[in-house]
CSV table of N, CA and C in Angstrom, one decimal:
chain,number,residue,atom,x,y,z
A,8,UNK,N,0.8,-1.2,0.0
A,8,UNK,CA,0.0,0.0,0.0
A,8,UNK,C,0.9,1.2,0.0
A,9,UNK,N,1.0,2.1,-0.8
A,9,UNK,CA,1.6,3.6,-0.8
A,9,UNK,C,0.8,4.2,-0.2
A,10,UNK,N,1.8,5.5,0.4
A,10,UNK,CA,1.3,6.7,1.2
A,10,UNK,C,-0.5,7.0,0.3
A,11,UNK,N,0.2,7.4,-0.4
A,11,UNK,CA,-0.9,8.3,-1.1
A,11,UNK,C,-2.0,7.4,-1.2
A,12,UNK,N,-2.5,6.3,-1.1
A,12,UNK,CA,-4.0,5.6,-0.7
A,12,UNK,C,-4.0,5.7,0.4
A,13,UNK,N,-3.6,5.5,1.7
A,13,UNK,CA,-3.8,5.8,3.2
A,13,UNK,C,-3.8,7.4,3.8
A,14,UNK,N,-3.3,8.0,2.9
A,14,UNK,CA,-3.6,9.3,3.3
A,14,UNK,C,-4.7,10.3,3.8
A,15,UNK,N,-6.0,9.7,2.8
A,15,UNK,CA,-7.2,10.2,2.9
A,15,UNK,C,-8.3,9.5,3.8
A,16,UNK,N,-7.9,8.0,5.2
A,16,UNK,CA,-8.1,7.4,5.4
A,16,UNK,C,-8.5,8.8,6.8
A,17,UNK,N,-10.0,8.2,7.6
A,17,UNK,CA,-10.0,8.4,8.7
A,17,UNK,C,-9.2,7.9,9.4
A,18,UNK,N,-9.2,8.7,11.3
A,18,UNK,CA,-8.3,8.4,12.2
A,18,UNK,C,-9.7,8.2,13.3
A,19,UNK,N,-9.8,7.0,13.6
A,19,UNK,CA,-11.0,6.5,14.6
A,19,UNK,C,-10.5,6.1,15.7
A,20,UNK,N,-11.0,6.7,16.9
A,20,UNK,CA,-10.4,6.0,18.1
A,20,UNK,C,-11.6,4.7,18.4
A,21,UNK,N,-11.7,3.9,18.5
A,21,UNK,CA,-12.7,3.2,19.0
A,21,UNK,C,-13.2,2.6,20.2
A,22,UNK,N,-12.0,3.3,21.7
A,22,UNK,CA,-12.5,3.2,22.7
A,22,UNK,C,-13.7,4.3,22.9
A,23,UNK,N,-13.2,5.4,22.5
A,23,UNK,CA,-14.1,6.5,22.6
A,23,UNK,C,-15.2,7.1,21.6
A,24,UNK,N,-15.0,6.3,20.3
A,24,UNK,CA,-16.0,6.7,18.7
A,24,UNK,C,-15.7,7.9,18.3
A,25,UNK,N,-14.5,8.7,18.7
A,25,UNK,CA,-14.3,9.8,18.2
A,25,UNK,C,-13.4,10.1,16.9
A,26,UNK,N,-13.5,10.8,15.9
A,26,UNK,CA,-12.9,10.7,14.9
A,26,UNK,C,-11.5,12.2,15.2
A,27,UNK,N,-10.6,11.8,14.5
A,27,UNK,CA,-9.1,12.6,15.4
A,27,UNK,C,-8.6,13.1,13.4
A,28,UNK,N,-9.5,13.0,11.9
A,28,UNK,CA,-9.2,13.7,11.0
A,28,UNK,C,-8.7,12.3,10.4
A,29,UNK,N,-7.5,12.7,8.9
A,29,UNK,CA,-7.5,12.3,8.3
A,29,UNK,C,-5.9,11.6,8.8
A,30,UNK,N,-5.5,10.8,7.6
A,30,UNK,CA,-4.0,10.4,8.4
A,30,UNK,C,-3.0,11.8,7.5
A,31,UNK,N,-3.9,12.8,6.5
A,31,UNK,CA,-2.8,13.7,6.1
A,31,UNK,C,-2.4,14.9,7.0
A,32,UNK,N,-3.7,14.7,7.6
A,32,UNK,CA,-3.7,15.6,8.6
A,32,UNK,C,-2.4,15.3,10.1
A,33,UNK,N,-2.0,14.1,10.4
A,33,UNK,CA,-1.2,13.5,11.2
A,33,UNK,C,0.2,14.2,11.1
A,34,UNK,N,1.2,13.4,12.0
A,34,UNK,CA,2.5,13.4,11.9
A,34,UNK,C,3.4,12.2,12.2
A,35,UNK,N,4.0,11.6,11.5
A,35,UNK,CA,4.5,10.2,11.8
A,35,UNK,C,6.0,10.7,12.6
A,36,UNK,N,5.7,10.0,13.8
A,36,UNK,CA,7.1,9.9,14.6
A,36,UNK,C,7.7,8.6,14.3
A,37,UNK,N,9.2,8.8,13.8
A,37,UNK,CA,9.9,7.4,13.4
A,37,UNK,C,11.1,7.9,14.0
A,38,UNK,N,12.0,6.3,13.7
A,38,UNK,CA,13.5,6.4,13.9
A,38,UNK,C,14.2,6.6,12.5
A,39,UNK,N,14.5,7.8,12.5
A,39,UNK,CA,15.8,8.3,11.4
A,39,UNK,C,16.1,7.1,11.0
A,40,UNK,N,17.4,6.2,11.4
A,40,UNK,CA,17.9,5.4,11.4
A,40,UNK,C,17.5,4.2,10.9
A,41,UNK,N,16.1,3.7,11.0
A,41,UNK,CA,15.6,2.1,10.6
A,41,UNK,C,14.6,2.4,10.1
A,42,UNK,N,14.0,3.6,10.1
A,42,UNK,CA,12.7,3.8,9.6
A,42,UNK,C,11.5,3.2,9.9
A,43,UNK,N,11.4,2.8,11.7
A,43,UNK,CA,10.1,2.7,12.6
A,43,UNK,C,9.8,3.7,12.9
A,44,UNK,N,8.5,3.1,12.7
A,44,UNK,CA,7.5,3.9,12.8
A,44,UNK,C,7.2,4.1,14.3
A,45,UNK,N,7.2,4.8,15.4
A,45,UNK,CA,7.1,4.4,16.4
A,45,UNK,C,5.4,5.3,17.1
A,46,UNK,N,4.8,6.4,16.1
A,46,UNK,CA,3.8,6.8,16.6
A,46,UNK,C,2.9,7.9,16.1
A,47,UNK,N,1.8,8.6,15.8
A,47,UNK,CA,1.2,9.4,15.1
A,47,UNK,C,0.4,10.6,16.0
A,48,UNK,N,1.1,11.4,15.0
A,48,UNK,CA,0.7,12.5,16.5
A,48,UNK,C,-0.7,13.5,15.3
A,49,UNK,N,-1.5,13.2,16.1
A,49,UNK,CA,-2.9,13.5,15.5
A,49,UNK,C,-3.9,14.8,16.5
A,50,UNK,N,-4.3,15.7,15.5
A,50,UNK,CA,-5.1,16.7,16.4
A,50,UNK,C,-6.3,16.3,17.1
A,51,UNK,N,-6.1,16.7,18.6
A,51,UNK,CA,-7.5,16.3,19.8
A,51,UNK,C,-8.5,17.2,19.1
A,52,UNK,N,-9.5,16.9,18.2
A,52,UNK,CA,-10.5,18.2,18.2
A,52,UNK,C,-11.3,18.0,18.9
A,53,UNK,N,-11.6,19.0,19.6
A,53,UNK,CA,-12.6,19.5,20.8
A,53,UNK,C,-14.2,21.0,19.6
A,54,UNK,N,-15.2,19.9,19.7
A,54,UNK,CA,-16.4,20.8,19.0
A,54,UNK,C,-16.4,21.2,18.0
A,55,UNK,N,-15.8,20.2,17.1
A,55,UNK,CA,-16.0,20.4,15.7
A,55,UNK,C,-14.5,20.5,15.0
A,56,UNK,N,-14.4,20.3,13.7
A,56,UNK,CA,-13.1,20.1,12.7
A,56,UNK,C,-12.3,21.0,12.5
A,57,UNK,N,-12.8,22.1,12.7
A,57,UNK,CA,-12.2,23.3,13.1
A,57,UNK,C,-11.3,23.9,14.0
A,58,UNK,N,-11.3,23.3,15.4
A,58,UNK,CA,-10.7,24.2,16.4
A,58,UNK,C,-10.1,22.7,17.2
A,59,UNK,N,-8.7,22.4,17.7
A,59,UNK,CA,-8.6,21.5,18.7
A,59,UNK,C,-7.8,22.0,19.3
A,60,UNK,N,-7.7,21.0,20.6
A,60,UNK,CA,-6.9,21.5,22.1
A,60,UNK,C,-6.0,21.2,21.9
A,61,UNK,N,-4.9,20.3,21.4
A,61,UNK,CA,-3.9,19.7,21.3
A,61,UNK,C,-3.6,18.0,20.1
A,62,UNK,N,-2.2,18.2,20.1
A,62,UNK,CA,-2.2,16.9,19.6
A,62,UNK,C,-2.1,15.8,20.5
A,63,UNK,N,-2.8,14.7,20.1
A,63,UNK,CA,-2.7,12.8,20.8
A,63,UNK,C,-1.5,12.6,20.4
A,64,UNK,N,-0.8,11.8,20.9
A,64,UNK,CA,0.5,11.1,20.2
A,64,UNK,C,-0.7,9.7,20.3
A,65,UNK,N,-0.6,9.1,19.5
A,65,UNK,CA,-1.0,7.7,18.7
A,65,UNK,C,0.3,6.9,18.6
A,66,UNK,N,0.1,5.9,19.9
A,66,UNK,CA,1.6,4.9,19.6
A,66,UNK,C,1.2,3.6,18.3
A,67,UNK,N,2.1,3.4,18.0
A,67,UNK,CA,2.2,2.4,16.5
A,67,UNK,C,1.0,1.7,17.0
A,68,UNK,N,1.7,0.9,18.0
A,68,UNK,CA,0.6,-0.4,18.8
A,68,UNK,C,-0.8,-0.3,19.0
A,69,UNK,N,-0.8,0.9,19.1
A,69,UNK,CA,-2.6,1.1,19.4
A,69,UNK,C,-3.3,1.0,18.6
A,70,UNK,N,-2.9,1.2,17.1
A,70,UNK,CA,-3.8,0.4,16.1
A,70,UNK,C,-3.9,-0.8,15.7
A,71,UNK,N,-5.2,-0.7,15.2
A,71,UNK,CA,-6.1,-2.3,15.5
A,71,UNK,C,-6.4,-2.5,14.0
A,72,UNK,N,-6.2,-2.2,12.9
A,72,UNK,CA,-6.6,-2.2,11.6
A,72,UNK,C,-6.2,-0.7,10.8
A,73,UNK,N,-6.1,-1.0,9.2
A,73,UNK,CA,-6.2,0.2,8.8
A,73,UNK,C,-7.3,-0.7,7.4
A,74,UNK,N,-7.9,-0.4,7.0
A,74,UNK,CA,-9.4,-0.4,6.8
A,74,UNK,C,-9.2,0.4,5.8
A,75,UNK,N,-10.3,-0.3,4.5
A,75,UNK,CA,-10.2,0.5,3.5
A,75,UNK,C,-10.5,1.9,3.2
A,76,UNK,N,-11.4,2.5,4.1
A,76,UNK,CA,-11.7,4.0,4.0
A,76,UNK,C,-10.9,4.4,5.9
A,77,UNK,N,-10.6,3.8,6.5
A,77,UNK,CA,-10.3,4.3,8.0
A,77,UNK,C,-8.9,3.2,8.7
A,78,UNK,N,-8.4,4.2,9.5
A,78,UNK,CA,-7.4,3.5,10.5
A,78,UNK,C,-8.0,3.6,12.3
A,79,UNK,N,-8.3,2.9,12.6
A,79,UNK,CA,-8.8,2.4,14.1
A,79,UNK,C,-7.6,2.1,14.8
A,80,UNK,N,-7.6,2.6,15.7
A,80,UNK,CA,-6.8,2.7,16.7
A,80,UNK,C,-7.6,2.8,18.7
A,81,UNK,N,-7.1,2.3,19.5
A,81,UNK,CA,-7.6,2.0,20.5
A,81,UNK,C,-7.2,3.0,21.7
A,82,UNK,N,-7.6,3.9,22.2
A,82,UNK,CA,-6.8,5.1,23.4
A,82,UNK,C,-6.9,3.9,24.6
A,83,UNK,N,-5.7,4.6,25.5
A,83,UNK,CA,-6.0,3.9,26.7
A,83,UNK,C,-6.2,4.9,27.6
């Protein structure tokens, strides 16, 4: 799978049903060096698409699928 199909994929938390945007909207935290992926730092929006409090860091592990229109991931 290339970037560019997963890009336009929702970000679902599914402990909470909250949707956290797109994955272009994200930031992938990796290691320089090996190229792990180690986590996605995605905007908290608080009341709509427009305005959020902060970014989630999204560890690798927490996702549970990446799905043909969405990526599910689990908050703890």
């Amino acid at each position: 799978m290339l970037l560019s199909e997963i890009g336009d994929k929702e970000i679902i938390d599914i402990s909470k049903g909250s949707m956290h945007g797109r994955l272009w909207d994200a930031e992938m935290l990796f290691d320089e060096s090996t190229g792990v992926i180690h986590s996605l730092s995605v905007p908290d929006f608080q009341g709509g698409k427009s305005r959020y409090k902060e970014d989630l860091q999204l560890p690798w592990s927490s996702i549970i699928i990446v799905g043909e229109d969405t990526i599910i991931f689990k908050s703890r």
